[in-house]
Tab-separated table of C-alpha atoms and ligand atoms in Angstrom:
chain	number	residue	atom	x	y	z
A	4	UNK	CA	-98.512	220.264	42.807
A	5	UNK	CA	-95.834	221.339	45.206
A	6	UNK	CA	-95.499	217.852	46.532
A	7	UNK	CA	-95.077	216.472	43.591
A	8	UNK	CA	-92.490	219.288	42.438
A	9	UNK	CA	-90.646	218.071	45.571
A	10	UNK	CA	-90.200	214.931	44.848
A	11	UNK	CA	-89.235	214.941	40.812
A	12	UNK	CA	-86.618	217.816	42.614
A	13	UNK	CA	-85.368	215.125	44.998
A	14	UNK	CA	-85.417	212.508	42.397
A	15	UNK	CA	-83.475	214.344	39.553
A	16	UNK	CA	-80.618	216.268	40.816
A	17	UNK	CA	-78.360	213.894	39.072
A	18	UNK	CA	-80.197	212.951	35.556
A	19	UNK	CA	-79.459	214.957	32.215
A	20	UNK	CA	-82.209	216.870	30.545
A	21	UNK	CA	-83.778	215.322	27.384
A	22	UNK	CA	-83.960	217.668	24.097
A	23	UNK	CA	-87.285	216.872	23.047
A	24	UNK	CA	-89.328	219.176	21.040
A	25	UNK	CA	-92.889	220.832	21.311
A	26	UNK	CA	-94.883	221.003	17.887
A	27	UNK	CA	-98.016	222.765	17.878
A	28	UNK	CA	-101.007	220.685	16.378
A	29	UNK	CA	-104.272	222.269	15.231
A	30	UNK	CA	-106.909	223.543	17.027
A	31	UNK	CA	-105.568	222.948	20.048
A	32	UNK	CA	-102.730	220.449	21.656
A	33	UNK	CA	-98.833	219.953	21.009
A	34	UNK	CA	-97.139	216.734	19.986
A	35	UNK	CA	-93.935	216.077	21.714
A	36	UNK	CA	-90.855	214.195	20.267
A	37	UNK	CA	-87.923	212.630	21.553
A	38	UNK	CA	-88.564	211.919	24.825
A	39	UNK	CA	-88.716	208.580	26.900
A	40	UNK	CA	-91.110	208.773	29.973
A	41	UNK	CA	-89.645	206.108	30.871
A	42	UNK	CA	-86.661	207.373	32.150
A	43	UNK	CA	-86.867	209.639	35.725
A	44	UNK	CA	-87.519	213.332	34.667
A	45	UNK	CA	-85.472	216.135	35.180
A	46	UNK	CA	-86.784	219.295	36.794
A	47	UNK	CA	-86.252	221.206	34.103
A	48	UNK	CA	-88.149	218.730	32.095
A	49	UNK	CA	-90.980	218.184	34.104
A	50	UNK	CA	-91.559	221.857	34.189
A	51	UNK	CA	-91.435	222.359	30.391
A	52	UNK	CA	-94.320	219.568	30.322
A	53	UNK	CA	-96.307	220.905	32.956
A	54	UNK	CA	-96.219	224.328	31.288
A	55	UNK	CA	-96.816	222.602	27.870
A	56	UNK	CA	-100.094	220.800	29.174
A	57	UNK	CA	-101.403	224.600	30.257
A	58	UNK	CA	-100.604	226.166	26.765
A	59	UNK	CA	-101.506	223.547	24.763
A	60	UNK	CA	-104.260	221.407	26.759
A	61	UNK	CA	-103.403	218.013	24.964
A	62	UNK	CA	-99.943	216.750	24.779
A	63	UNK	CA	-99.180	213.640	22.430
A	64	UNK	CA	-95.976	211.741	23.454
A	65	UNK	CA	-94.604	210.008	20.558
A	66	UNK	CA	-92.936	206.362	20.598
A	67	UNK	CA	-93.222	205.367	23.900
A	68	UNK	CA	-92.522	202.158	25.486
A	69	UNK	CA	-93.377	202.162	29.251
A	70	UNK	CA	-94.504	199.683	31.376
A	71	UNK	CA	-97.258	200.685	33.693
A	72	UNK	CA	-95.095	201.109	36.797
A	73	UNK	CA	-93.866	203.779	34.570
A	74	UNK	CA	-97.395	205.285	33.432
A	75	UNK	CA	-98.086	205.124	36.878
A	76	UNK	CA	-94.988	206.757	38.056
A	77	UNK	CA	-95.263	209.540	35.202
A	78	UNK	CA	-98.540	210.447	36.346
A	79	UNK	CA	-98.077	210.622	39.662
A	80	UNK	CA	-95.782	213.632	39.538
A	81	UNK	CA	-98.818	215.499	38.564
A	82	UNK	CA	-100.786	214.589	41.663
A	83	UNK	CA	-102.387	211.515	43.061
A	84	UNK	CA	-104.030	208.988	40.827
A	85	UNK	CA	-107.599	208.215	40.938
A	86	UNK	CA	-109.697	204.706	40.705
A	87	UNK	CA	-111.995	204.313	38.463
A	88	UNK	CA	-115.909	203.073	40.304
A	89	UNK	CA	-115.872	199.845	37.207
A	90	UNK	CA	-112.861	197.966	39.150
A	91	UNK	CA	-113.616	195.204	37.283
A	92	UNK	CA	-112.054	197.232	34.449
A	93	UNK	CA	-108.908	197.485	36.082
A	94	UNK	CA	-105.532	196.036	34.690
A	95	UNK	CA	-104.627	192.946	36.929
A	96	UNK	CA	-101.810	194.123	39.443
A	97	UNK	CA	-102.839	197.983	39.113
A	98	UNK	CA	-105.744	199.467	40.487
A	99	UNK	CA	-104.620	202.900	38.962
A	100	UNK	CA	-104.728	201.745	35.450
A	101	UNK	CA	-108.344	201.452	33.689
A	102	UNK	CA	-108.177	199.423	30.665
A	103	UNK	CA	-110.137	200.728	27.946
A	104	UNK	CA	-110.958	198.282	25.139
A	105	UNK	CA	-113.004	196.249	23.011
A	106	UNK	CA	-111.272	193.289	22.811
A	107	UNK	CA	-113.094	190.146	25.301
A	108	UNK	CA	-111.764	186.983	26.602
A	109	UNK	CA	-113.552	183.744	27.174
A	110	UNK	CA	-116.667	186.247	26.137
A	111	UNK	CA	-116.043	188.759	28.878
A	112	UNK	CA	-114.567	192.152	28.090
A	113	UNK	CA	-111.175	193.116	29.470
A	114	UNK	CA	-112.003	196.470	29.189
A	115	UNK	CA	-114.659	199.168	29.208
A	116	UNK	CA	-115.420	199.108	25.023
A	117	UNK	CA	-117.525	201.864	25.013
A	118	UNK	CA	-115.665	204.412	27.241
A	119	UNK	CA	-115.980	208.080	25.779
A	120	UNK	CA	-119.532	207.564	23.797
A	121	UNK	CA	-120.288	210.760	24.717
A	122	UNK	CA	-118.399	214.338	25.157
A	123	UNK	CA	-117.017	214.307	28.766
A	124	UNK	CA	-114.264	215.673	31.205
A	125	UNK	CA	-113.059	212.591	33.153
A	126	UNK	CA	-115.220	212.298	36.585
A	127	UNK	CA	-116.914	215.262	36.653
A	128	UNK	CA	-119.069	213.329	38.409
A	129	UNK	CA	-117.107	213.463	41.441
A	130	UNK	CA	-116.770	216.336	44.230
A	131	UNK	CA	-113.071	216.200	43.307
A	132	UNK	CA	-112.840	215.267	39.535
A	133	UNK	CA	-109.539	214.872	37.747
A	134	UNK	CA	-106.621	217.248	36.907
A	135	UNK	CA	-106.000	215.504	34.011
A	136	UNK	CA	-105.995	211.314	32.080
A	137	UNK	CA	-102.990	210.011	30.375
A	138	UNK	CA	-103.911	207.500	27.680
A	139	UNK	CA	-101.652	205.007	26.558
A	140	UNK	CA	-102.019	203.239	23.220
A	141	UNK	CA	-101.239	199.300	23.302
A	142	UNK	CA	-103.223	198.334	20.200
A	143	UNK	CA	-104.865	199.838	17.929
A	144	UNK	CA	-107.548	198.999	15.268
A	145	UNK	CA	-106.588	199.975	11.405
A	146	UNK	CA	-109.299	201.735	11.343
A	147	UNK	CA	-111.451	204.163	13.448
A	148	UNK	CA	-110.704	204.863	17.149
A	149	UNK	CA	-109.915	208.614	16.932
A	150	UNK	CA	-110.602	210.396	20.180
A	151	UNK	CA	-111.832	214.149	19.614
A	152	UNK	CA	-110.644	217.074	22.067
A	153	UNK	CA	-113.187	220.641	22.423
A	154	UNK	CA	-111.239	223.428	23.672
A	155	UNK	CA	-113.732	224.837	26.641
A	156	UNK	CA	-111.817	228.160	27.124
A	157	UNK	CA	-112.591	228.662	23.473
A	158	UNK	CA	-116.146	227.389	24.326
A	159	UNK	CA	-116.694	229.932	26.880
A	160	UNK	CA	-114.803	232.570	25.356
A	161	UNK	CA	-116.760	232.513	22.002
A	162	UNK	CA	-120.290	231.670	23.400
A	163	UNK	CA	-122.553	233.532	22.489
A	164	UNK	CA	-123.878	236.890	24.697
A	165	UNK	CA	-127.765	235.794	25.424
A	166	UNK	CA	-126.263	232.242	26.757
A	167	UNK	CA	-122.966	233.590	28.495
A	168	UNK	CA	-126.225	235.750	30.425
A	169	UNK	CA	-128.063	232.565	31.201
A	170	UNK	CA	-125.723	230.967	32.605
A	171	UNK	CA	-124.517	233.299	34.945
A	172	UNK	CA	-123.614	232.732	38.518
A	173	UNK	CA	-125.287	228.939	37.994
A	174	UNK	CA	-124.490	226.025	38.951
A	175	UNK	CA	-125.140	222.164	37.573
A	176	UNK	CA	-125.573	218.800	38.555
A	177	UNK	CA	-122.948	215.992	37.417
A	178	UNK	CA	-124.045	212.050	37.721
A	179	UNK	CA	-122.062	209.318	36.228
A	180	UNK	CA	-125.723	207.748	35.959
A	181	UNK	CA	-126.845	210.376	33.629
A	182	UNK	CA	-126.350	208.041	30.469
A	183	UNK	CA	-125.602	204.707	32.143
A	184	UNK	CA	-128.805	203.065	31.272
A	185	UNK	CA	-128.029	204.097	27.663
A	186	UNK	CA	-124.700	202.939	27.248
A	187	UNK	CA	-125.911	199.645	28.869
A	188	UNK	CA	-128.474	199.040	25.903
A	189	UNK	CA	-126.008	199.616	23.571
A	190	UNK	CA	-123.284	197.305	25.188
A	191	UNK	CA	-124.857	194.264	27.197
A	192	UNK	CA	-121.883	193.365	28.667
A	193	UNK	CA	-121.482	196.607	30.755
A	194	UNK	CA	-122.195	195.371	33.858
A	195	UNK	CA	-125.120	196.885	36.584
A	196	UNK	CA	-123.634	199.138	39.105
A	197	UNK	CA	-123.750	197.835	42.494
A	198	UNK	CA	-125.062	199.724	45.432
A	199	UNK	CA	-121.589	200.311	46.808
A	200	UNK	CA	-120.993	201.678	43.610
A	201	UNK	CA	-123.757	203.477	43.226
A	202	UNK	CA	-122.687	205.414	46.461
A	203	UNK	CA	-119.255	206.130	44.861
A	204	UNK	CA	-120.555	208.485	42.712
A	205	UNK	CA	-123.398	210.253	44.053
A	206	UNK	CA	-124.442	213.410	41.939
A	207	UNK	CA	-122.633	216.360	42.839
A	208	UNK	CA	-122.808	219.679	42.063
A	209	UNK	CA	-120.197	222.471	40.078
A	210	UNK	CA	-120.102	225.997	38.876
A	211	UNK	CA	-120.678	225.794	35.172
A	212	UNK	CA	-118.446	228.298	34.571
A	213	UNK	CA	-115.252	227.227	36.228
A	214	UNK	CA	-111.845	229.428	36.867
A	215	UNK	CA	-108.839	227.124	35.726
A	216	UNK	CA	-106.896	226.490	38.679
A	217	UNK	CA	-103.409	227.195	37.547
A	218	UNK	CA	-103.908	229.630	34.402
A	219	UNK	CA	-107.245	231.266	35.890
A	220	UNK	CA	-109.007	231.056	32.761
A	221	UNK	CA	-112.531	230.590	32.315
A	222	UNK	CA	-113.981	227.380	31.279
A	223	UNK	CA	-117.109	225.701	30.216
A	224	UNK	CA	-117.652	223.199	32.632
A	225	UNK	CA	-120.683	221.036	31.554
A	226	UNK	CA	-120.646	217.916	29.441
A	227	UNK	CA	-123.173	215.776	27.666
A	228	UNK	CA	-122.402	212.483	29.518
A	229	UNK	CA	-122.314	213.884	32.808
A	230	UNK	CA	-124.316	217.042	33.215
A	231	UNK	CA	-127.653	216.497	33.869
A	232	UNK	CA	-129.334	219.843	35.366
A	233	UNK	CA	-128.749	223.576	36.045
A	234	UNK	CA	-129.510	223.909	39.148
A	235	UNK	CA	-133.087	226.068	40.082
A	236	UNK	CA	-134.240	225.764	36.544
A	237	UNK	CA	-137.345	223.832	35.383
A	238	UNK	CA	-136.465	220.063	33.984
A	239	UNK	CA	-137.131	221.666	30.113
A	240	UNK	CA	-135.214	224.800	30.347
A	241	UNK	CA	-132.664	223.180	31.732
A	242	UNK	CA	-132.212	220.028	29.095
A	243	UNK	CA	-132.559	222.753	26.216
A	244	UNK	CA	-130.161	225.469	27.687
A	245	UNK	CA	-127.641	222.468	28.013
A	246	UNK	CA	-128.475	220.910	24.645
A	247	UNK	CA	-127.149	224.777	23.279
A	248	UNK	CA	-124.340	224.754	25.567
A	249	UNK	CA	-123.091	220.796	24.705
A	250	UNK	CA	-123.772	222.026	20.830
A	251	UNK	CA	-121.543	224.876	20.758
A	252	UNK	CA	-119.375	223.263	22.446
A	253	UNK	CA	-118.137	220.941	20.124
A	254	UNK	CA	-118.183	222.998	16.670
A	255	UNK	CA	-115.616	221.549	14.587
A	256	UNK	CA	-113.174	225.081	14.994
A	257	UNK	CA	-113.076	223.790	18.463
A	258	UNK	CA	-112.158	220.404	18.328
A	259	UNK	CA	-108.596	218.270	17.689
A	260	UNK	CA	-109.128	215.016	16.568
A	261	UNK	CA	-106.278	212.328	17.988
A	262	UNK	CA	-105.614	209.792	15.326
A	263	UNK	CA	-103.585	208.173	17.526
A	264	UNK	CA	-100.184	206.419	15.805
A	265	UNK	CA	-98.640	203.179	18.047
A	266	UNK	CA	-97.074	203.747	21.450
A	267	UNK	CA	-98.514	207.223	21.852
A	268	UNK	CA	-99.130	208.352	25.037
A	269	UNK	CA	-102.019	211.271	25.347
A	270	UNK	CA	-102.208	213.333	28.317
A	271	UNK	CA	-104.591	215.978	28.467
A	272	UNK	CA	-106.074	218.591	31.206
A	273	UNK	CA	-109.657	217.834	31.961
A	274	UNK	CA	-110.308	221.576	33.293
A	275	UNK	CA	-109.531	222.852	29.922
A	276	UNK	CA	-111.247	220.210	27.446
A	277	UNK	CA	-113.741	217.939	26.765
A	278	UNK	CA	-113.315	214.711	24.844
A	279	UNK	CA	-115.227	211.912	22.439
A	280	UNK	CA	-114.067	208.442	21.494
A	281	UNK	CA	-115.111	208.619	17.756
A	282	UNK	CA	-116.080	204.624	17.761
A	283	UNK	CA	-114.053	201.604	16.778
A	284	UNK	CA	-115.659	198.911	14.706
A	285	UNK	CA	-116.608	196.280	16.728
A	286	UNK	CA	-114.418	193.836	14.605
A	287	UNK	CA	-111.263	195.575	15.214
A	288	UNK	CA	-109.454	195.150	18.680
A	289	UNK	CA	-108.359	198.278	20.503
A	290	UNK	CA	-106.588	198.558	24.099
A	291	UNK	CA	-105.651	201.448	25.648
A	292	UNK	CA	-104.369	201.866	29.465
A	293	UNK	CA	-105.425	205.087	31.283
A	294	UNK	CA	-104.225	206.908	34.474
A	295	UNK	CA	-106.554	209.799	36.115
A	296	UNK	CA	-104.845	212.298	38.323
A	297	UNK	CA	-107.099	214.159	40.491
A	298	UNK	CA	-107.431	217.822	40.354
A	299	UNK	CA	-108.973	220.043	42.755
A	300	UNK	CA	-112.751	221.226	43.681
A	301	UNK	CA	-113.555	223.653	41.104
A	302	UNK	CA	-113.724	226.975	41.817
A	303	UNK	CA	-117.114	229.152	39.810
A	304	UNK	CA	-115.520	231.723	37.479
B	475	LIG	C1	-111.872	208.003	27.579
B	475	LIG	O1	-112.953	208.598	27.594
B	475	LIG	O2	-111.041	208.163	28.464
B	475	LIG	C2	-111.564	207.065	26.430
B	475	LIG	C3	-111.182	207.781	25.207
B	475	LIG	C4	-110.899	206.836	24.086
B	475	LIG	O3	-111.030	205.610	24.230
B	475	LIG	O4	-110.538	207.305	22.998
């Protein structure tokens, strides 16, 4: 983060602050209004985001109309952007942006449909997964295509004594393979992993109870579409103590639900929350561009 805080200082001495406002929303997240991240941020801006995105764990940018040099530029102040293993997903001209959608031409998809099917933190499949995603809205269906937030410091904090014990000091396995084979019978066109992509995301292993890196609270780390084992349990024990976990997890007091309005831009930390893409109907076309910034190796609470 200092890097980055030396560069939006280098690039803003001479830019005026923007008054935009920070509104609470339910559960968990803050909506912001009257800004324009298109424009180059000043420090004093950037900092009230940054601190926003810790408080708040969701931040929904209202009205925005950015090109993706811009969504690129935005989220790189945060850190350095990641590539998603499904290149063939990515939007023409910019590796950094995945293209999430349903919409296909000349029968292939331009983007990955069925992103989100199940509860996840963005590639916590990888040694290093991601700070946080910022999801930008290009068209949207008139109906469906909410995207559900869990809080995972609430997780932790209100789980329940006997499983808080068994999970103790353990650690768990993360696969992007873990449901691959599942999504792919549900959407044909999602297209067989190569073995160079295979070896992009080799299982790796995390704490499943993780230490924020910036706040230093605790979090849940496990996930339905990504965490496939506690480590030095049996198979069963292991699928039902997660089932409990991924269950408690996402009780409704836990969970935001993003009904997302046009032009908004989400941006939300993936060491504090999980999230769900509630479905679209097929019928309806939906395109959304996404940025990943990566985070650091988490740290076991
Ligand atoms: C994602 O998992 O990043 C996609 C979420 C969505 O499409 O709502």
């Amino acid at each position: 983060m200092a890097a980055s805080l030396q560069t939006i200082h280098d690039l803003t001495n001479f830019t005026t602050e923007q008054s935009f406002k920070i509104n609470s929303l339910p559960v968990l997240g803050a909506e912001i209004v009257n800004i324009d991240l298109g424009r180059v941020l000043n420090e004093n801006d950037f900092l009230r985001i940054k601190q926003a995105l810790l408080s708040h764990h969701v931040l929904v940018f209202r009205d925005q109309d950015i090109t993706p040099e811009q969504h690129i530029e935005f989220s790189r102040l945060f850190g350095p952007l990641q590539i998603h293993v499904l290149k063939q997903f990515q939007l023409p001209g910019y590796p950094e942006v995945l293209t999430i959608s349903n919409i296909k031409e000349n029968d292939k998809p331009i983007g990955l449909g069925d992103a989100g099917a199940f509860w996840h933190s963005d590639l916590s499949y990888k040694e290093i997964p991601s700070l946080g995603s910022l999801l930008y809205a290009r068209q949207l269906p008139a109906e469906g295509g909410d995207t559900h937030f869990a809080d995972m410091h609430l997780a932790w904090q209100t789980l329940p004594t006997h499983l808080k014990n068994a999970i103790e000091g353990k650690q768990a396995e993360h696969t992007y393979i873990k449901k691959y084979a599942e999504l792919q019978a549900r959407s044909p066109w999602r297209p067989n992993l190569t073995q160079a992509q295979l070896e992009e995301v080799k299982p790796v292993v995390h704490p499943v109870v993780t230490r924020h890196p910036e706040t230093g609270l605790n979090t849940l780390f496990v996930n339905e579409n990504f965490t496939s084992r506690i480590i030095g349990l049996p198979q069963d024990e292991s699928d039902d103590l997660l089932a409990q976990l991924f269950a408690h997890s996402v009780k409704p007091e836990n969970v935001y639900i993003h009904q997302w309005q046009d032009n908004d831009l989400v941006f939300w930390d993936n060491r504090s929350v999980i999230h769900l893409a509630a479905g679209t109907p097929d019928h309806l076309p939906r395109k959304l561009y996404r940025t990943t910034v990566e985070g650091t190796r988490p740290v076991a609470a």
